Tab-separated table of C-alpha atoms in Angstrom:
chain	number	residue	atom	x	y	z
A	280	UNK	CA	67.390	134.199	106.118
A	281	UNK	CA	65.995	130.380	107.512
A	282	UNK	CA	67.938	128.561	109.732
A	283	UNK	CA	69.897	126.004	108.249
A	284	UNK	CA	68.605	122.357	109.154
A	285	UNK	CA	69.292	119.178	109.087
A	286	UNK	CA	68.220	118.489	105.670
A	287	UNK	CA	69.589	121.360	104.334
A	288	UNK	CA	72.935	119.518	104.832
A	289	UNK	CA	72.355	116.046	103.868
A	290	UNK	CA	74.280	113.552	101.301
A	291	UNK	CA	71.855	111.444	100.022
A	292	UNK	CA	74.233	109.275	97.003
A	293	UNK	CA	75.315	107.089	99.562
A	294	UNK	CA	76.680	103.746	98.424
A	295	UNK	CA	74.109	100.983	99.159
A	296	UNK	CA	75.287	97.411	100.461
A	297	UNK	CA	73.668	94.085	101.225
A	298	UNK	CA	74.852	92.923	105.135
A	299	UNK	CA	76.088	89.413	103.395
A	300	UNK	CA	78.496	90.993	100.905
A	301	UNK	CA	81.772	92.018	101.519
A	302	UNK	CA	83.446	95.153	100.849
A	303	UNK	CA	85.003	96.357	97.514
A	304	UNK	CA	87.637	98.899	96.843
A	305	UNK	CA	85.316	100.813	94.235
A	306	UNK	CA	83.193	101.914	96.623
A	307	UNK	CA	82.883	105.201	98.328
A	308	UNK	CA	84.360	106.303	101.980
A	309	UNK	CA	80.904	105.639	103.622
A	310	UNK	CA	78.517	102.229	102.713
A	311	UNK	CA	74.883	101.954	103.916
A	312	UNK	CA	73.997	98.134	104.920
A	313	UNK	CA	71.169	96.823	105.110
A	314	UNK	CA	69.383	93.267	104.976
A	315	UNK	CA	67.360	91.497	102.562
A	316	UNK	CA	66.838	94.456	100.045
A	317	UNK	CA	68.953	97.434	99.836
A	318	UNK	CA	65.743	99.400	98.597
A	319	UNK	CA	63.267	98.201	101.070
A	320	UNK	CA	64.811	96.120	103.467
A	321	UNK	CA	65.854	97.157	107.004
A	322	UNK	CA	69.069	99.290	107.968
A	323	UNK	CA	71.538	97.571	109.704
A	324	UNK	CA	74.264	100.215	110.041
A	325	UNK	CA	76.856	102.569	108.255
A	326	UNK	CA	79.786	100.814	107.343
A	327	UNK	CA	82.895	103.560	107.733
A	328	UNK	CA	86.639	103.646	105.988
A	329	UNK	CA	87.821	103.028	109.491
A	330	UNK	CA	85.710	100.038	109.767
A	331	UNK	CA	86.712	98.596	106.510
A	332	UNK	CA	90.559	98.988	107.192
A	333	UNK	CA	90.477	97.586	110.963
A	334	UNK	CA	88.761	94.398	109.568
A	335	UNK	CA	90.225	93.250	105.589
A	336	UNK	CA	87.628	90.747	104.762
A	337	UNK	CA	84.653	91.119	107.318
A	338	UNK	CA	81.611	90.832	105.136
A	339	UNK	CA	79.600	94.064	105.594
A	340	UNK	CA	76.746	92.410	108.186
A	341	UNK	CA	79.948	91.891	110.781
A	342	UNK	CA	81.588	95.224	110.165
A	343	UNK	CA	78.086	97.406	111.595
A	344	UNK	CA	77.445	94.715	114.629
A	345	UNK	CA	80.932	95.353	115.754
A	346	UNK	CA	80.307	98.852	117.443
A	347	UNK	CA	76.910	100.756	118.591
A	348	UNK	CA	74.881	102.046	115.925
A	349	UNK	CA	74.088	106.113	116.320
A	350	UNK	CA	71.672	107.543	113.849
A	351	UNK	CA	69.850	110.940	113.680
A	352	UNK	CA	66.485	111.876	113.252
A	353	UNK	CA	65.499	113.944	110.250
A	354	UNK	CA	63.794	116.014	112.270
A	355	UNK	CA	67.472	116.985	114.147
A	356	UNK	CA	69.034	120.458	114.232
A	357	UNK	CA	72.209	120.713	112.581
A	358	UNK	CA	73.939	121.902	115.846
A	359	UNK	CA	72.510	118.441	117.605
A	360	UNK	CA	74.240	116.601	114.791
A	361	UNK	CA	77.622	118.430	115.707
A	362	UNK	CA	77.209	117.446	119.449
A	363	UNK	CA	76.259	113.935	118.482
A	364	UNK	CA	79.528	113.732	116.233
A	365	UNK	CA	81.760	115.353	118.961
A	366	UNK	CA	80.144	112.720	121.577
A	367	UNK	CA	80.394	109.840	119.862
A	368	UNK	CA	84.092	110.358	118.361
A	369	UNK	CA	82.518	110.071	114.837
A	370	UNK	CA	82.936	111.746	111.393
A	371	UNK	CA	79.404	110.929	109.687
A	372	UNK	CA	75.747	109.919	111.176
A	373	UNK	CA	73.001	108.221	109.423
A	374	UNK	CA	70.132	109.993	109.374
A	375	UNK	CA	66.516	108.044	109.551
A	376	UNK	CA	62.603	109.212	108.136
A	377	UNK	CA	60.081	108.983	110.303
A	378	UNK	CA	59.110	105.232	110.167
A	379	UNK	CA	62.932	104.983	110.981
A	380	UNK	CA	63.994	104.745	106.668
A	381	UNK	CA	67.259	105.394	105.922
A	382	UNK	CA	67.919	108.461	103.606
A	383	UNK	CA	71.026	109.487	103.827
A	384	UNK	CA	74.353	110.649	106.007
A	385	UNK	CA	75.630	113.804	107.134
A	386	UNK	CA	79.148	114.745	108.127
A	387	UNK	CA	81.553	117.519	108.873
A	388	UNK	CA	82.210	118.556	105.423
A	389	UNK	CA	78.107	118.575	103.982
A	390	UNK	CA	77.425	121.039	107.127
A	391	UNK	CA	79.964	123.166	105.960
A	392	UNK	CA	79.434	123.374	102.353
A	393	UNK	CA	76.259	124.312	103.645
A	394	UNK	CA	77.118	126.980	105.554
A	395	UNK	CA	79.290	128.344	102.693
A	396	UNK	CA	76.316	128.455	100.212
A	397	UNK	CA	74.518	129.687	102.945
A	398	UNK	CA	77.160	132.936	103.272
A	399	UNK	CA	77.176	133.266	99.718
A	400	UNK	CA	73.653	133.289	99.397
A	401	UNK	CA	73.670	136.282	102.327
A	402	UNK	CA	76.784	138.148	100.626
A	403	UNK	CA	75.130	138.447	97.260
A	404	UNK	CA	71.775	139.594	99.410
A	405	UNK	CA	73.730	142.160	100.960
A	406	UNK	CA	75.093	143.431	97.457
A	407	UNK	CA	71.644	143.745	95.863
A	408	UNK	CA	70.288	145.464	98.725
A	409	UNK	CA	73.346	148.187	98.849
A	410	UNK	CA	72.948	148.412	94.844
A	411	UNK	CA	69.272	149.510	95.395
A	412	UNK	CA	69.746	152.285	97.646
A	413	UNK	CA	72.796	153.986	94.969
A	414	UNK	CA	71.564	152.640	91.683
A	415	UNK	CA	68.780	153.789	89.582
A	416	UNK	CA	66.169	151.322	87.966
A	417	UNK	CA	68.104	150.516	85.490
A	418	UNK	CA	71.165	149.676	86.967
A	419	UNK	CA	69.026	147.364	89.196
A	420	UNK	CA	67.868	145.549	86.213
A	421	UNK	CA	71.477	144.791	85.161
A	422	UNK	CA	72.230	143.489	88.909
A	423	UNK	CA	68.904	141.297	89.303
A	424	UNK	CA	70.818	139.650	86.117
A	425	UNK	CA	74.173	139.340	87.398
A	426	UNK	CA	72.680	138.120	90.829
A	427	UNK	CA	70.767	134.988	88.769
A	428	UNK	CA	74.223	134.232	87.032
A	429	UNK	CA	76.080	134.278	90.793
A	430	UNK	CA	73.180	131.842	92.430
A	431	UNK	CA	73.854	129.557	89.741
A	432	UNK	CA	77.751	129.801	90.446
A	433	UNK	CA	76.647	129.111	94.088
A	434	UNK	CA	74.859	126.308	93.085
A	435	UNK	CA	77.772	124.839	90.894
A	436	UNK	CA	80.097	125.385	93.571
A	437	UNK	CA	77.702	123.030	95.826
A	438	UNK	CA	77.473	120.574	93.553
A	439	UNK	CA	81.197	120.261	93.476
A	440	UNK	CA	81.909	119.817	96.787
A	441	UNK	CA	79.486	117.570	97.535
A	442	UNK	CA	81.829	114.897	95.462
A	443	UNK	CA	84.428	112.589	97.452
A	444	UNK	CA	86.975	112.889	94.641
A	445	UNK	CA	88.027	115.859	92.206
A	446	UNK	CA	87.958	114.857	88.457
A	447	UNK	CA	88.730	117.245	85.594
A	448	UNK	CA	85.836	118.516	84.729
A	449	UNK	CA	84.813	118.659	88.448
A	450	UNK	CA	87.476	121.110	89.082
A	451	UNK	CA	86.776	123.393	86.051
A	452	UNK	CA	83.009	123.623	86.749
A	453	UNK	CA	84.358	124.867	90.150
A	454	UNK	CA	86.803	127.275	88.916
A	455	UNK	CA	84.577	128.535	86.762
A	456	UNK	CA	81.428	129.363	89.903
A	457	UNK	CA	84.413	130.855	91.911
A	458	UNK	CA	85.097	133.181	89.261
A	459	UNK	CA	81.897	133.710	88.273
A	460	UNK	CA	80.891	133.927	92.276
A	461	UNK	CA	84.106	136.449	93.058
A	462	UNK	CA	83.443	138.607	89.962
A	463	UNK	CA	86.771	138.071	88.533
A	464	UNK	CA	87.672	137.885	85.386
A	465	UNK	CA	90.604	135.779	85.160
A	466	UNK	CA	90.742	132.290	87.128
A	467	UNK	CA	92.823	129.039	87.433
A	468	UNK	CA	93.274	126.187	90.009
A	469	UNK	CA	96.384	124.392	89.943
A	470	UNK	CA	96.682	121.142	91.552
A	471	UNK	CA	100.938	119.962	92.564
A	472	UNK	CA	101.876	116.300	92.625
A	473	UNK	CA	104.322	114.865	95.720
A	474	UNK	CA	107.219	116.798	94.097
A	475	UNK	CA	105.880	120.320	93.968
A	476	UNK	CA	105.034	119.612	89.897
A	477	UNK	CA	102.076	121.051	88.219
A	478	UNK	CA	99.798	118.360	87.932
A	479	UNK	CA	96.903	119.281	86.731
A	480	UNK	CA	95.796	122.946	85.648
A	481	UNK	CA	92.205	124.386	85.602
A	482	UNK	CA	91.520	127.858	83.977
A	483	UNK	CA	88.703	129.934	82.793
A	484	UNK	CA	88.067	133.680	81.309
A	485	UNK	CA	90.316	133.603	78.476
A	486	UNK	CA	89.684	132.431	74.896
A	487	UNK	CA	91.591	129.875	72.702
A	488	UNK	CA	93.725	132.264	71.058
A	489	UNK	CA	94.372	134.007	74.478
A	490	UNK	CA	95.864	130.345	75.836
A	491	UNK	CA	97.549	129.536	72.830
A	492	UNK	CA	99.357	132.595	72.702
A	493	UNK	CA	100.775	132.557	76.208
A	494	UNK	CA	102.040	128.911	75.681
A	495	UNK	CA	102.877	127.324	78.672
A	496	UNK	CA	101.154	127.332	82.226
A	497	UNK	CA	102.560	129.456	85.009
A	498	UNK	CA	105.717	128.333	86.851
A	499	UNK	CA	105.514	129.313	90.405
A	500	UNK	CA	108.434	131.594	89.937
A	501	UNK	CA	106.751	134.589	91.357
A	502	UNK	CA	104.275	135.348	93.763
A	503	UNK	CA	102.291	132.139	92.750
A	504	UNK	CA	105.496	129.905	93.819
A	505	UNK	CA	105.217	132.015	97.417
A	506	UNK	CA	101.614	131.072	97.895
A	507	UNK	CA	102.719	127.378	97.569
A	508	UNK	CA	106.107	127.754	99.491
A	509	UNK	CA	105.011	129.838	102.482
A	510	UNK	CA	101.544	128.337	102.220
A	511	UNK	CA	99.933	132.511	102.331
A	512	UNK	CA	97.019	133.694	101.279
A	513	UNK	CA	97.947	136.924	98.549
A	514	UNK	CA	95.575	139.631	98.224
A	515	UNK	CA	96.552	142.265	96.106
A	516	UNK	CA	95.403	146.000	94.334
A	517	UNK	CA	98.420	146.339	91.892
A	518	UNK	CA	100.208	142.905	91.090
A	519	UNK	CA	103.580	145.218	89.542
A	520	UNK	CA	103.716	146.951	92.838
A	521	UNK	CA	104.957	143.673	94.568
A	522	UNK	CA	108.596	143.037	94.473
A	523	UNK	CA	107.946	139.560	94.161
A	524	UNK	CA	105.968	139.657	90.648
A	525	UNK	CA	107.764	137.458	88.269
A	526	UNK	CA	106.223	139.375	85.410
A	527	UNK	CA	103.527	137.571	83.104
A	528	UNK	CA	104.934	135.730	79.756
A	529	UNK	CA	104.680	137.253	76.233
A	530	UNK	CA	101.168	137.268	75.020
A	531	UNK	CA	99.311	137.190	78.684
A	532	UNK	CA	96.717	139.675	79.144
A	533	UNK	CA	97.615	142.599	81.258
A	534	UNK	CA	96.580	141.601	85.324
A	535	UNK	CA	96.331	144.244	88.141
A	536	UNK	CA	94.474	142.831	91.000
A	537	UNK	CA	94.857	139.508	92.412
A	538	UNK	CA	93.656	137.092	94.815
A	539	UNK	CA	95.449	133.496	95.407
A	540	UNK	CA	95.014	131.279	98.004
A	541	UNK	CA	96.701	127.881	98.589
A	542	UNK	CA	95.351	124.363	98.873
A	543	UNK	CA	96.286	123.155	102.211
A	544	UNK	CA	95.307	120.734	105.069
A	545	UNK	CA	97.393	120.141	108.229
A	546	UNK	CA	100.740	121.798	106.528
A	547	UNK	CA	100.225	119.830	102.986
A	548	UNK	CA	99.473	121.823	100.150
A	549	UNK	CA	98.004	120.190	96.908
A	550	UNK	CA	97.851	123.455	94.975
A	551	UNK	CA	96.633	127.012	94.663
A	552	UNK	CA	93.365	128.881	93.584
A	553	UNK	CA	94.087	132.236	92.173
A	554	UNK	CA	91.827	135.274	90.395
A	555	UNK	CA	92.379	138.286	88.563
A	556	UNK	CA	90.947	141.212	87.348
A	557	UNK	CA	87.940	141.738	89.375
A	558	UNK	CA	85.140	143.526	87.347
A	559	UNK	CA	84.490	146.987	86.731
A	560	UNK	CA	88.423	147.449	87.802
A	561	UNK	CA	87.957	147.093	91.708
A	562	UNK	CA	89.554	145.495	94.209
A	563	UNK	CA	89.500	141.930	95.724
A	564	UNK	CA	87.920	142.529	99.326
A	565	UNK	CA	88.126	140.632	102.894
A	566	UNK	CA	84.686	138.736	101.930
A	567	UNK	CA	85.938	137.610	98.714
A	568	UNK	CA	89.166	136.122	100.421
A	569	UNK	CA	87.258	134.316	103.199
A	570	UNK	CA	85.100	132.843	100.323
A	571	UNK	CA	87.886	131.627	98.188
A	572	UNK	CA	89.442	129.810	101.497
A	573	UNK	CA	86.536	128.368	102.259
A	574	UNK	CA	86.616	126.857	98.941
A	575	UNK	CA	90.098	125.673	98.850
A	576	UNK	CA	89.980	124.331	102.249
A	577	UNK	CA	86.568	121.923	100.843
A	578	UNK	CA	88.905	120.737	98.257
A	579	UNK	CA	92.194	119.659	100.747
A	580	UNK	CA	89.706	118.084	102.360
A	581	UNK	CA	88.471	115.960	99.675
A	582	UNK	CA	92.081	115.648	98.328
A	583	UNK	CA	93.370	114.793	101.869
A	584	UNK	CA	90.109	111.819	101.982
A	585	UNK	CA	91.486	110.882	98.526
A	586	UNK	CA	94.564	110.496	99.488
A	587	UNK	CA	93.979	108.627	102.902
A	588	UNK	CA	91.278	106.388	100.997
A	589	UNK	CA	94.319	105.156	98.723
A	590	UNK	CA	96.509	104.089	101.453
A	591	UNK	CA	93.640	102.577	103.586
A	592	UNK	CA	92.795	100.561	100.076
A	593	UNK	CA	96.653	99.236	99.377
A	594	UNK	CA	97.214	98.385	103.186
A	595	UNK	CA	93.736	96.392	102.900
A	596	UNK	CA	94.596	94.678	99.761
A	597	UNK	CA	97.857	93.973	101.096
A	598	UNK	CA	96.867	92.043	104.460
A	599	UNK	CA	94.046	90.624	102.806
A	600	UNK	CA	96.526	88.999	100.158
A	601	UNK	CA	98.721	88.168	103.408
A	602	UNK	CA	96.034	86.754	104.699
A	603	UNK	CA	94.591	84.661	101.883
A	604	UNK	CA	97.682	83.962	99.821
A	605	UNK	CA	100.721	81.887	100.055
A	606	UNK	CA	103.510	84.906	99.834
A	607	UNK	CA	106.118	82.483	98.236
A	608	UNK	CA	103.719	80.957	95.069
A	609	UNK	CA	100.908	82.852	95.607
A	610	UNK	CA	98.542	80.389	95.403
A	611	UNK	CA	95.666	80.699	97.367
A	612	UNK	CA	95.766	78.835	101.253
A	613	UNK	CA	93.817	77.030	103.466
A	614	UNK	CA	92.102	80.119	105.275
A	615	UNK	CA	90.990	81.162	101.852
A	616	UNK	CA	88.870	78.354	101.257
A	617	UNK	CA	87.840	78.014	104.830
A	618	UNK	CA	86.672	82.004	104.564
A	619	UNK	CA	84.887	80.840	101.167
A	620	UNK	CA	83.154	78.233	102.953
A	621	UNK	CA	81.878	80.027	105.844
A	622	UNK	CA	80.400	82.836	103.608
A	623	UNK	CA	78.580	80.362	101.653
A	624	UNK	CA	77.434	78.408	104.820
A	625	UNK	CA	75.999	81.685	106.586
A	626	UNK	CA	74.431	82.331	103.127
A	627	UNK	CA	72.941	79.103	102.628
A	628	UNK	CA	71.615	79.731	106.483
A	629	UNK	CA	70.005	82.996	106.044
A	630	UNK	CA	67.877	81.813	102.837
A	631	UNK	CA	66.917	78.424	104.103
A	632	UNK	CA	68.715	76.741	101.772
A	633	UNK	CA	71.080	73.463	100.793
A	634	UNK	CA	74.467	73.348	100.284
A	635	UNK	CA	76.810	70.589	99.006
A	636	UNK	CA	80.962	70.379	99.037
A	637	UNK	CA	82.658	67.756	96.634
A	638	UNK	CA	85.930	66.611	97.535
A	639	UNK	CA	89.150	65.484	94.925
A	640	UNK	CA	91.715	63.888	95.526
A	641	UNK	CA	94.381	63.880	93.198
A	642	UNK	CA	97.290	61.004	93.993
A	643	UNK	CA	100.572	62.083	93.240
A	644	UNK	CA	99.963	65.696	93.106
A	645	UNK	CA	103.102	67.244	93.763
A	646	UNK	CA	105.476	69.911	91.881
A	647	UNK	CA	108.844	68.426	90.846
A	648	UNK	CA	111.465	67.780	88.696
């Protein structure tokens, strides 16, 4: 198998930012400056979430001349880019073409989803080489078809992480490659709000009827509610062998194996993954469970970003209202207008051109009675 690279690893949507604007909370974790054009001109820096909170209000050119700008060339090894990040006390680099273009970032999390579709991709090898040795032709024929469907799950799954938030139908597509990936039958992600409620709830391998006649999503009662409480990864041959099986509603299709793994970062968890019924009747294996944690720890991750973005966005908005805004009437104060007028004046500057300011004076102008 190639060695991964650089490129291999890199996250190209990257938010794109003139240096005179300022920042807005819409945008993704990471903005690219640069000046003049955002499609041609030059790039002036990466603009980070820790940038953005330490300075409410910095238009973007002031928030990248701040600190030293470290960028990578494409032509860098991925284990470079890890020393780089480790040296420099960073979580993402910009990475530069040849005639020095920008064209795009890499962090942590892209080097690892890498890596993951990189195992994956060296798993399912391993499979279809072991099937050809006990299988006959034809039994190879049905595998080369199964092995398409799984790089396509592999695929999906990539896609997936490579978001910075989890929507709906980002966390089905996902469910669905894991299951598809894992060979299961049966899958579901569950995602908990701050009080240990299902929030959301994500399955795939049953049928309309199937759902409907079950009736309500699981409650965490049984072994589910201990891979949430003790924050444990459950791998399982025979599900009614466990003491701890709650039992499966009226109407659920009969489960042996299973494999559930929580959602976690740093002793939080924001849900569970679980399968069932892996095909052809066998059993969940050690590769399958380091596979599925690798894919719920991706998603704390972006759950944990999502989370941190949120508060990083309220405390901005909040000292930049502080800032800006009388607290008592709320009407806007004198640094607001001064702030207006230096943006407009550096403006004006960098474009060579005029600029005029009308003063009114209103006699009398006074709340009252």
């Amino acid at each position: 198998m190639k060695t991964l690279k650089l490129v291999d690893c890199l996250l190209k949507d990257v938010p794109r930012r003139l240096d005179s604007e300022r920042p807005e909370g819409s945008e993704g974790p990471f903005v690219a400056v640069f000046s003049e054009s955002v499609s041609s001109g030059k790039f002036c820096g990466l603009a980070s979430p820790a940038d953005k909170a330490a300075h409410p209000g910095w238009i973007y050119a002031d928030l990248v001349e701040h600190h030293t700008a470290h960028v990578l060339s494409f032509k860098s090894s991925v284990a470079h880019a890890l020393r780089e990040m480790d040296q420099w006390k960073v979580d993402a680099l910009p990475v530069l073409d040849q005639k020095g273009g920008f064209i795009g970032l890499v962090t942590r999390t892209c080097i690892m989803r890498a890596l993951l579709q990189q195992e994956s991709r060296l798993l399912r090898e391993t499979h279809r080489l072991n099937q050809e040795i006990v299988h006959d032709k034809e039994e190879l024929a049905s595998w080369t078809f199964r092995l398409s469907s799984l790089h396509e799950a592999s695929r999906t799954l990539s896609r997936v992480l490579s978001h910075t938030s989890l929507e709906a139908d980002l966390l089905q597509h996902g469910i669905e490659a894991l299951t598809q990936l894992l060979q299961a039958r049966y899958g579901a992600i569950g995602i908990m709000d701050g009080k240990g409620e299902l929030l959301s709830f994500h399955h795939t391998g049953m049928t309309e009827q199937q759902v409907a006649d079950i009736g309500s999503f699981p409650e965490g009662r049984g072994l589910l509610g201990v891979v949430i409480r003790e924050d444990t990864v459950l791998r399982l041959p025979e599900l009614s062998r466990d003491p701890r099986s709650a039992g499966f509603p009226p109407g659920h299709p009969v489960m042996h194996s299973l494999l559930a793994v929580p959602i976690s970062h740093g002793g939080k968890v924001y849900g569970r993954i679980y399968l069932c019924e892996k095909w052809e009747g066998k059993e969940f294996i050690e590769e399958d469970e380091l596979l599925a944690k690798s894919f719920a720890n991706s998603l704390s991750m972006v759950l944990e970003n999502a989370r941190e973005m949120r508060e990083m966005q309220q405390a901005q908005q909040h000292l930049d209202y502080l800032a800006h805004f009388d607290v008592l009437t709320g009407l806007p104060n004198r640094r607001l207008i001064e702030d207006r007028l230096r943006q407009v004046l550096a403006n004006s500057q960098r474009h060579g051109r005029k600029m005029a300011l009308m003063f009114i004076d209103l006699d009398n102008f006074k709340g009252g009675q």
